[in-house]
């Protein structure tokens, strides 16, 4: 069994999934021109019931966002259901100046690390 969840952290503040466009606007305003961390916890229960976990962190830097850019992004609804109110695999890719770490982690599941965790837990077909 595999489970994972992702949050965005700016300093000590955690940006989860926004419940409204107004909350999403606040997230994007907070991220504008700043570095933040995308943190995904991955947990695997192996066939014998053993637990295996990994926390993956990626640092992302957004460009300084103009109010019109934020409004345009919000109008496409990509923010819905996304930690930090953005989807790097969509329109938000144009908002990212740089990142350090796992791109797939920012998408929502760190693939390299998940495969290694599954392999280490004994799942067949997941050999590195």
MMTF fields as JSON, N, C-alpha, C and O atoms, coordinates in Angstrom:
{
  "mmtfVersion": "1.0.0",
  "mmtfProducer": "UNKNOWN",
  "numBonds": 511,
  "numAtoms": 512,
  "numGroups": 128,
  "numChains": 1,
  "numModels": 1,
  "chainsPerModel": [1],
  "groupsPerChain": [128],
  "chainIdList": ["A"],
  "bondAtomList": [4, 2, 8, 6, 12, 10, 16, 14, 20, 18, 24, 22, 28, 26, 32, 30, 36, 34, 40, 38, 44, 42, 48, 46, 52, 50, 56, 54, 60, 58, 64, 62, 68, 66, 72, 70, 76, 74, 80, 78, 84, 82, 88, 86, 92, 90, 96, 94, 100, 98, 104, 102, 108, 106, 112, 110, 116, 114, 120, 118, 124, 122, 128, 126, 132, 130, 136, 134, 140, 138, 144, 142, 148, 146, 152, 150, 156, 154, 160, 158, 164, 162, 168, 166, 172, 170, 176, 174, 180, 178, 184, 182, 188, 186, 192, 190, 196, 194, 200, 198, 204, 202, 208, 206, 212, 210, 216, 214, 220, 218, 224, 222, 228, 226, 232, 230, 236, 234, 240, 238, 244, 242, 248, 246, 252, 250, 256, 254, 260, 258, 264, 262, 268, 266, 272, 270, 276, 274, 280, 278, 284, 282, 288, 286, 292, 290, 296, 294, 300, 298, 304, 302, 308, 306, 312, 310, 316, 314, 320, 318, 324, 322, 328, 326, 332, 330, 336, 334, 340, 338, 344, 342, 348, 346, 352, 350, 356, 354, 360, 358, 364, 362, 368, 366, 372, 370, 376, 374, 380, 378, 384, 382, 388, 386, 392, 390, 396, 394, 400, 398, 404, 402, 408, 406, 412, 410, 416, 414, 420, 418, 424, 422, 428, 426, 432, 430, 436, 434, 440, 438, 444, 442, 448, 446, 452, 450, 456, 454, 460, 458, 464, 462, 468, 466, 472, 470, 476, 474, 480, 478, 484, 482, 488, 486, 492, 490, 496, 494, 500, 498, 504, 502, 508, 506],
  "bondOrderList": [1, 1, 1, 1, 1, 1, 1, 1, 1, 1, 1, 1, 1, 1, 1, 1, 1, 1, 1, 1, 1, 1, 1, 1, 1, 1, 1, 1, 1, 1, 1, 1, 1, 1, 1, 1, 1, 1, 1, 1, 1, 1, 1, 1, 1, 1, 1, 1, 1, 1, 1, 1, 1, 1, 1, 1, 1, 1, 1, 1, 1, 1, 1, 1, 1, 1, 1, 1, 1, 1, 1, 1, 1, 1, 1, 1, 1, 1, 1, 1, 1, 1, 1, 1, 1, 1, 1, 1, 1, 1, 1, 1, 1, 1, 1, 1, 1, 1, 1, 1, 1, 1, 1, 1, 1, 1, 1, 1, 1, 1, 1, 1, 1, 1, 1, 1, 1, 1, 1, 1, 1, 1, 1, 1, 1, 1, 1],
  "groupList": [{"groupName": "UNK", "atomNameList": ["N", "CA", "C", "O"], "elementList": ["N", "C", "C", "O"], "formalChargeList": [0, 0, 0, 0], "bondAtomList": [1, 0, 2, 1, 3, 2], "bondOrderList": [1, 1, 2], "singleLetterCode": "X", "chemCompType": "L-PEPTIDE LINKING"}],
  "groupTypeList": [0, 0, 0, 0, 0, 0, 0, 0, 0, 0, 0, 0, 0, 0, 0, 0, 0, 0, 0, 0, 0, 0, 0, 0, 0, 0, 0, 0, 0, 0, 0, 0, 0, 0, 0, 0, 0, 0, 0, 0, 0, 0, 0, 0, 0, 0, 0, 0, 0, 0, 0, 0, 0, 0, 0, 0, 0, 0, 0, 0, 0, 0, 0, 0, 0, 0, 0, 0, 0, 0, 0, 0, 0, 0, 0, 0, 0, 0, 0, 0, 0, 0, 0, 0, 0, 0, 0, 0, 0, 0, 0, 0, 0, 0, 0, 0, 0, 0, 0, 0, 0, 0, 0, 0, 0, 0, 0, 0, 0, 0, 0, 0, 0, 0, 0, 0, 0, 0, 0, 0, 0, 0, 0, 0, 0, 0, 0, 0],
  "groupIdList": [1, 2, 3, 4, 5, 6, 7, 8, 9, 10, 11, 12, 13, 14, 15, 16, 17, 18, 19, 20, 21, 22, 23, 24, 25, 26, 27, 28, 29, 30, 31, 32, 33, 34, 35, 36, 37, 38, 39, 40, 41, 42, 43, 44, 45, 46, 47, 48, 49, 50, 51, 52, 53, 54, 55, 56, 57, 58, 59, 60, 61, 62, 63, 64, 65, 66, 67, 68, 69, 70, 71, 72, 73, 74, 75, 76, 77, 78, 79, 80, 81, 82, 83, 84, 85, 86, 87, 88, 89, 90, 91, 92, 93, 94, 95, 96, 97, 98, 99, 100, 101, 102, 103, 104, 105, 106, 107, 108, 109, 110, 111, 112, 113, 114, 115, 116, 117, 118, 119, 120, 121, 122, 123, 124, 125, 126, 127, 128],
  "secStructList": [7, 3, 3, 3, 3, 3, 3, 3, 3, 3, 6, 6, 3, 3, 3, 7, 5, 7, 1, 1, 2, 2, 2, 2, 2, 2, 2, 2, 2, 2, 2, 6, 6, 7, 3, 3, 3, 3, 3, 3, 3, 3, 3, 3, 3, 7, 6, 6, 1, 7, 3, 3, 3, 3, 3, 3, 3, 3, 3, 3, 3, 3, 7, 7, 7, 7, 2, 2, 2, 2, 2, 2, 2, 2, 2, 6, 6, 6, 6, 6, 6, 7, 5, 6, 6, 7, 7, 6, 6, 6, 4, 4, 4, 4, 4, 3, 3, 3, 3, 3, 1, 7, 2, 2, 2, 2, 2, 6, 1, 7, 2, 2, 2, 2, 2, 2, 2, 2, 2, 2, 6, 6, 7, 6, 6, 7, 7, 7],
  "xCoordList": [0.85, 0.0, 0.899, 1.936, 0.48, 1.245, 0.341, -0.802, 0.863, 0.142, 1.128, 2.303, 0.636, 1.495, 0.641, -0.531, 1.242, 0.584, 1.651, 2.788, 1.249, 2.178, 1.671, 0.476, 2.597, 2.299, 3.379, 4.458, 3.068, 4.02, 4.312, 3.391, 5.591, 5.985, 6.754, 7.709, 6.32, 6.998, 7.384, 6.535, 8.68, 9.091, 8.423, 8.547, 7.727, 7.009, 5.55, 4.808, 5.145, 3.75, 3.535, 4.312, 2.489, 2.129, 0.966, -0.06, 1.137, 0.076, -0.46, 0.192, -1.637, -2.274, -3.058, -2.658, -4.167, -5.053, -6.07, -6.785, -6.131, -7.037, -8.493, -8.832, -9.336, -10.766, -11.529, -12.681, -10.879, -11.557, -10.528, -9.322, -11.035, -10.151, -9.449, -8.291, -10.134, -9.524, -8.345, -7.301, -8.516, -7.419, -6.27, -5.1, -6.599, -5.583, -4.823, -3.606, -5.528, -4.885, -3.868, -2.747, -4.262, -3.351, -2.113, -1.005, -2.302, -1.157, -0.2, 1.007, -0.739, 0.111, 0.799, 1.953, 0.111, 0.736, 1.883, 2.915, 1.699, 2.743, 3.946, 5.088, 3.704, 4.782, 5.507, 6.635, 4.882, 5.432, 6.827, 7.022, 7.794, 9.161, 9.901, 10.958, 9.362, 9.974, 10.308, 9.752, 11.235, 11.532, 10.531, 10.051, 10.232, 9.419, 9.829, 10.517, 9.395, 9.692, 8.414, 7.349, 8.536, 7.458, 7.862, 8.892, 7.031, 7.335, 6.301, 5.099, 6.772, 5.876, 6.328, 7.49, 5.4, 5.646, 5.085, 3.924, 5.926, 5.52, 5.634, 6.637, 4.604, 4.59, 4.173, 3.199, 4.927, 4.653, 4.522, 5.31, 3.512, 3.386, 3.738, 3.088, 4.773, 5.238, 4.347, 3.467, 4.565, 3.703, 3.671, 2.728, 4.689, 4.729, 4.219, 4.276, 3.724, 3.189, 4.197, 3.871, 5.426, 6.439, 6.171, 5.645, 6.54, 6.348, 7.648, 8.716, 7.531, 8.673, 8.207, 7.188, 8.95, 8.554, 9.721, 10.886, 9.378, 10.387, 9.747, 8.609, 10.471, 10.054, 10.961, 12.185, 10.35, 11.109, 10.847, 9.701, 11.929, 11.822, 12.428, 13.519, 11.709, 12.189, 12.056, 11.05, 13.05, 12.986, 12.594, 13.173, 11.603, 11.094, 11.143, 10.842, 11.524, 11.551, 10.586, 10.729, 9.601, 8.675, 9.227, 9.949, 8.896, 9.187, 8.255, 7.284, 8.536, 7.624, 6.392, 6.501, 5.243, 4.003, 3.271, 3.099, 2.851, 2.009, 0.57, 0.177, -0.215, -1.607, -2.383, -3.204, -2.135, -2.834, -2.447, -3.277, -1.182, -0.754, -1.468, -1.872, -1.617, -2.322, -3.771, -4.292, -4.422, -5.833, -5.999, -6.95, -5.084, -5.148, -4.996, -5.746, -4.028, -3.823, -5.073, -5.514, -5.633, -6.823, -8.012, -8.837, -8.111, -9.258, -9.292, -10.334, -8.178, -8.129, -8.366, -8.332, -8.6, -8.961, -7.909, -8.224, -6.683, -5.644, -5.289, -4.738, -5.597, -5.265, -6.07, -5.643, -7.213, -8.106, -7.444, -6.928, -7.472, -6.947, -5.439, -4.899, -4.742, -3.279, -2.666, -3.069, -1.699, -0.961, -0.298, 0.338, -0.435, 0.141, -0.614, -0.24, -1.681, -2.573, -1.935, -2.293, -0.978, -0.434, -0.073, 0.208, -0.09, 0.274, 1.448, 1.27, 2.642, 3.836, 3.78, 4.434, 3.014, 2.913, 1.931, 1.696, 1.373, 0.45, 0.935, 2.119, 0.011, 0.318, 1.332, 2.047, 1.401, 2.327, 3.787, 4.667, 4.068, 5.453, 6.083, 7.285, 5.29, 5.796, 6.04, 6.606, 5.627, 5.81, 7.07, 7.496, 7.665, 8.803, 10.109, 10.39, 10.913, 12.237, 13.22, 13.972, 13.215, 14.099, 13.603, 12.785, 14.126, 13.857, 15.096, 15.92, 15.212, 16.311, 15.716, 15.088, 15.927, 15.379, 14.522, 14.754, 13.545, 12.716, 11.536, 10.656, 11.529, 10.389, 9.115, 8.06, 9.211, 8.007, 7.455, 6.263, 8.288, 7.801, 6.852, 5.821, 7.195, 6.352, 5.039, 3.994, 5.098, 3.882, 2.97, 1.747, 3.553, 2.741, 3.187, 2.725, 4.077, 4.614, 6.056, 6.301, 7.013, 8.423, 8.716, 8.873, 8.788, 8.854, 10.132, 10.061, 11.285, 12.541, 12.555, 12.871, 12.21, 12.238, 11.172, 11.401, 10.005, 8.939, 9.346, 9.109, 9.959, 10.419, 11.471, 11.434, 12.397, 13.425, 12.798, 13.225, 11.801, 11.123, 10.39, 10.457, 9.695, 8.988, 9.964, 9.719, 11.058, 12.072, 12.651, 12.803, 12.968, 13.497, 12.524, 12.924, 11.223, 10.185, 9.882, 9.041, 10.573, 10.401, 9.394, 9.095, 8.87, 7.903, 8.632, 9.626, 8.145, 8.766, 8.496, 7.471, 9.418, 9.265, 9.711, 9.557, 10.262, 10.676, 12.18, 12.655, 12.92, 14.367, 14.967, 14.614, 15.879, 16.501, 17.341, 17.924],
  "yCoordList": [-1.166, 0.0, 1.234, 1.267, 2.24, 3.47, 4.658, 4.709, 5.612, 6.86, 8.014, 7.859, 9.176, 10.351, 11.61, 11.618, 12.667, 13.97, 15.05, 14.87, 16.182, 17.272, 18.573, 18.865, 19.353, 20.707, 21.642, 21.211, 22.921, 23.968, 24.762, 25.154, 24.996, 25.725, 26.986, 26.933, 28.108, 29.394, 29.835, 30.246, 29.744, 29.994, 28.967, 27.763, 29.433, 28.538, 28.356, 27.641, 29.002, 28.942, 27.793, 27.621, 27.012, 25.909, 26.339, 26.806, 26.178, 26.475, 25.145, 24.461, 24.801, 23.567, 23.84, 24.653, 23.161, 23.33, 24.415, 24.326, 25.421, 26.55, 26.11, 25.303, 26.655, 26.361, 27.333, 27.084, 28.446, 29.465, 30.182, 30.09, 30.9, 31.686, 32.772, 33.093, 33.336, 34.375, 33.811, 34.454, 32.614, 31.98, 31.64, 31.8, 31.176, 30.873, 32.134, 32.092, 33.254, 34.541, 34.869, 35.284, 34.682, 34.928, 34.045, 34.5, 32.769, 31.872, 32.394, 32.476, 32.744, 33.214, 34.53, 34.738, 35.415, 36.664, 36.376, 37.045, 35.387, 34.996, 34.405, 34.671, 33.608, 32.951, 33.889, 33.607, 34.983, 35.91, 36.392, 36.991, 36.123, 36.592, 35.91, 36.382, 34.794, 34.137, 32.679, 32.032, 32.197, 30.767, 30.089, 30.679, 28.848, 28.04, 26.58, 26.202, 25.778, 24.349, 23.577, 23.874, 22.592, 21.654, 20.358, 19.765, 19.926, 18.757, 17.672, 17.908, 16.484, 15.351, 14.219, 13.815, 13.719, 12.537, 11.339, 11.332, 10.333, 9.097, 7.978, 7.871, 7.148, 6.046, 4.767, 4.749, 3.701, 2.396, 1.369, 1.353, 0.512, -0.655, -1.851, -2.095, -2.599, -3.717, -4.943, -4.944, -5.988, -7.174, -7.87, -8.602, -7.644, -8.246, -7.305, -7.634, -6.144, -5.178, -4.176, -3.38, -4.192, -3.231, -1.844, -1.708, -0.821, 0.572, 1.174, 0.973, 1.924, 2.608, 4.005, 4.151, 5.032, 6.41, 7.223, 6.911, 8.27, 9.202, 10.576, 10.698, 11.6, 12.98, 13.573, 13.561, 14.091, 14.655, 16.158, 16.603, 16.931, 18.388, 18.937, 18.538, 19.849, 20.549, 22.046, 22.492, 22.807, 24.262, 24.866, 24.543, 25.747, 26.399, 27.904, 28.398, 28.625, 30.094, 30.612, 30.313, 31.391, 32.032, 33.377, 34.031, 33.784, 35.143, 36.09, 35.645, 37.35, 38.333, 38.399, 38.662, 38.161, 38.091, 39.428, 40.068, 39.828, 41.014, 40.626, 39.478, 41.562, 41.243, 40.645, 39.75, 41.126, 40.593, 39.134, 38.345, 38.773, 37.381, 36.466, 35.356, 36.939, 36.153, 35.958, 34.845, 37.021, 36.927, 35.996, 35.216, 36.08, 35.19, 33.739, 32.873, 33.467, 32.093, 31.581, 30.457, 32.399, 31.988, 31.721, 30.858, 32.443, 32.292, 30.939, 30.548, 30.222, 28.916, 27.75, 26.596, 28.018, 27.006, 25.923, 24.933, 26.073, 25.081, 25.039, 24.048, 26.093, 26.175, 25.194, 24.828, 24.765, 23.898, 22.551, 21.877, 22.182, 20.889, 20.78, 19.675, 21.92, 21.909, 22.569, 23.663, 21.899, 22.489, 23.771, 23.781, 24.841, 26.126, 26.815, 27.908, 26.18, 26.74, 26.855, 27.738, 25.957, 25.984, 24.584, 23.681, 24.437, 23.184, 23.462, 24.05, 23.044, 23.324, 22.655, 23.113, 21.587, 20.882, 21.56, 21.072, 22.665, 23.421, 24.841, 25.078, 25.781, 27.192, 27.774, 28.717, 27.234, 27.764, 27.535, 28.152, 26.669, 26.464, 27.794, 27.989, 28.702, 30.008, 30.957, 32.034, 30.579, 31.421, 31.052, 31.802, 29.909, 29.38, 29.854, 29.579, 30.577, 31.03, 29.874, 29.696, 29.08, 27.931, 26.987, 27.352, 25.764, 24.821, 23.985, 23.79, 23.5, 22.635, 21.404, 21.487, 20.261, 19.021, 18.31, 18.413, 17.599, 16.739, 17.485, 17.975, 17.566, 18.171, 17.367, 17.945, 16.02, 15.2, 15.353, 15.131, 15.726, 16.02, 17.215, 17.207, 18.235, 19.43, 19.092, 19.663, 18.17, 17.713, 17.003, 17.11, 16.286, 15.662, 14.302, 13.845, 13.622, 12.343, 12.229, 12.133, 12.239, 12.14, 10.732, 9.793, 10.595, 9.279, 8.51, 7.331, 9.141, 8.455, 7.92, 6.755, 8.785, 8.408, 7.361, 6.477, 7.461, 6.481, 5.112, 4.096, 5.085, 3.812, 3.181, 1.976, 3.983, 3.463, 2.95, 1.922, 3.647, 3.224, 1.905, 1.01, 1.778, 0.536, -0.632, -1.739, -0.37, -1.394, -1.861, -3.059, -0.908, -1.23, -1.973, -2.699, -1.789, -2.47, -3.856, -4.58, -4.224, -5.567, -5.729, -6.855, -4.649, -4.754, -5.153, -4.529, -6.178, -6.672, -5.69, -5.008, -5.631, -4.745, -3.321, -2.45, -3.065, -1.698, -1.622, -0.744, -2.518, -2.491, -1.273, -0.959, -0.567, 0.622, 0.273, 1.159],
  "zCoordList": [0.0, 0.0, 0.0, 0.662, -0.753, -0.908, -0.615, -1.068, 0.147, 0.401, 0.345, 0.677, -0.08, -0.159, -0.04, -0.416, 0.486, 0.508, 0.425, 0.863, -0.153, -0.424, 0.183, 0.145, 0.745, 1.204, 0.686, 0.28, 0.708, 0.346, 1.618, 2.335, 1.893, 3.093, 2.699, 1.924, 3.245, 3.068, 4.47, 5.262, 4.769, 6.148, 7.054, 6.829, 8.061, 8.975, 8.597, 9.271, 7.525, 7.094, 6.113, 5.174, 6.328, 5.449, 4.568, 5.062, 3.249, 2.297, 1.775, 0.986, 2.224, 1.747, 0.487, -0.346, 0.354, -0.795, -0.47, 0.528, -1.3, -1.057, -1.201, -2.066, -0.339, -0.385, -1.278, -1.632, -1.642, -2.448, -3.317, -3.088, -4.322, -5.178, -4.371, -4.64, -3.392, -2.555, -1.757, -1.647, -1.206, -0.482, -1.449, -1.1, -2.649, -3.656, -4.045, -4.224, -4.178, -4.48, -3.386, -3.677, -2.145, -1.025, -1.087, -0.803, -1.464, -1.61, -2.676, -2.448, -3.836, -4.933, -4.589, -4.962, -3.887, -3.447, -2.471, -2.508, -1.608, -0.659, -1.388, -1.012, -2.423, -3.161, -4.123, -4.526, -4.488, -5.472, -5.088, -4.03, -5.964, -5.752, -4.627, -4.207, -4.124, -2.967, -3.235, -4.123, -2.433, -2.392, -1.467, -0.499, -1.786, -0.889, -1.037, -1.985, -0.091, -0.127, -0.434, 0.107, -1.302, -1.57, -0.881, -1.199, 0.071, 0.891, 0.636, 0.76, 0.281, 0.092, 0.998, 0.979, 1.785, 2.598, 1.842, 1.431, 1.666, 0.996, 2.02, 2.725, 2.097, 3.058, 2.339, 1.587, 2.584, 1.983, 3.099, 4.044, 2.974, 3.843, 2.968, 1.952, 3.364, 2.536, 2.716, 3.577, 1.913, 1.976, 3.339, 3.64, 4.157, 5.489, 6.574, 7.759, 6.178, 7.137, 7.657, 8.538, 7.131, 7.562, 6.986, 5.882, 7.748, 7.328, 6.817, 7.394, 5.711, 5.11, 4.713, 4.039, 5.128, 4.848, 4.332, 4.581, 3.608, 3.108, 2.985, 2.533, 3.382, 3.172, 2.106, 2.24, 1.047, -0.063, -0.1, -0.05, -0.189, -0.221, -1.509, -1.917, -2.133, -3.325, -3.055, -2.504, -3.434, -3.278, -4.619, -5.656, -4.58, -5.789, -5.575, -4.489, -6.618, -6.586, -7.644, -8.829, -7.203, -8.129, -8.57, -7.818, -9.767, -10.206, -9.45, -8.839, -9.489, -8.889, -9.795, -10.992, -9.213, -9.985, -9.992, -8.954, -11.17, -11.31, -10.945, -11.149, -10.411, -10.074, -11.254, -11.058, -12.462, -13.639, -13.906, -14.357, -13.627, -13.802, -12.814, -13.16, -11.6, -10.582, -10.992, -10.921, -11.416, -11.819, -13.025, -13.083, -13.973, -15.134, -14.697, -15.148, -13.819, -13.35, -12.63, -12.868, -11.762, -11.015, -11.929, -11.629, -13.033, -13.934, -14.637, -15.164, -14.654, -15.313, -14.36, -14.789, -13.101, -12.096, -11.829, -11.168, -12.314, -12.017, -10.538, -10.058, -9.825, -8.405, -7.568, -6.473, -8.053, -7.267, -6.965, -7.858, -5.694, -5.275, -5.271, -5.222, -5.321, -5.389, -4.156, -3.76, -3.562, -2.448, -2.926, -3.981, -2.173, -2.563, -3.676, -4.102, -4.153, -5.184, -6.559, -7.337, -6.869, -8.225, -8.706, -7.917, -10.029, -10.69, -11.623, -12.69, -11.225, -12.017, -13.384, -14.321, -13.51, -14.783, -15.739, -16.844, -15.317, -16.151, -16.368, -16.613, -16.277, -16.527, -15.543, -15.881, -14.355, -13.348, -13.713, -13.113, -14.676, -15.104, -15.517, -15.341, -16.06, -16.493, -15.318, -15.506, -14.126, -12.943, -12.164, -11.286, -12.478, -11.72, -12.338, -13.505, -11.543, -12.008, -12.013, -12.971, -10.931, -10.841, -9.745, -8.9, -9.792, -8.7, -8.459, -9.353, -7.25, -6.852, -6.19, -5.135, -6.83, -6.291, -7.315, -8.52, -6.831, -7.659, -8.28, -7.571, -9.62, -10.324, -10.061, -9.804, -10.125, -9.928, -8.514, -8.297, -7.553, -6.213, -6.243, -5.571, -7.015, -7.107, -7.827, -7.517, -8.779, -9.45, -8.442, -8.534, -7.487, -6.452, -5.981, -4.935, -6.714, -6.26, -6.745, -7.947, -5.814, -6.213, -6.74, -5.96, -8.046, -8.685, -8.36, -8.011, -8.465, -8.181, -6.747, -6.507, -5.81, -4.4, -4.074, -3.249, -4.721, -4.486, -5.011, -4.358, -6.195, -6.75, -5.833, -5.585, -5.336, -4.424, -3.13, -2.603, -2.62, -1.395, -1.619, -0.776, -2.739, -3.059, -3.24, -2.762, -3.929, -4.131, -2.794, -2.556, -1.939, -0.622, 0.255, 1.165, -0.02, 0.753, 0.184, 0.716, -0.905, -1.432, -2.551, -2.946, -3.064, -4.156, -5.435, -5.809, -6.094, -7.33, -8.474, -8.491, -9.417, -10.567, -10.286, -11.142, -9.105, -8.732, -8.506, -7.786, -9.104, -8.93, -9.597, -10.734, -8.909, -9.527, -10.737, -11.361]
}
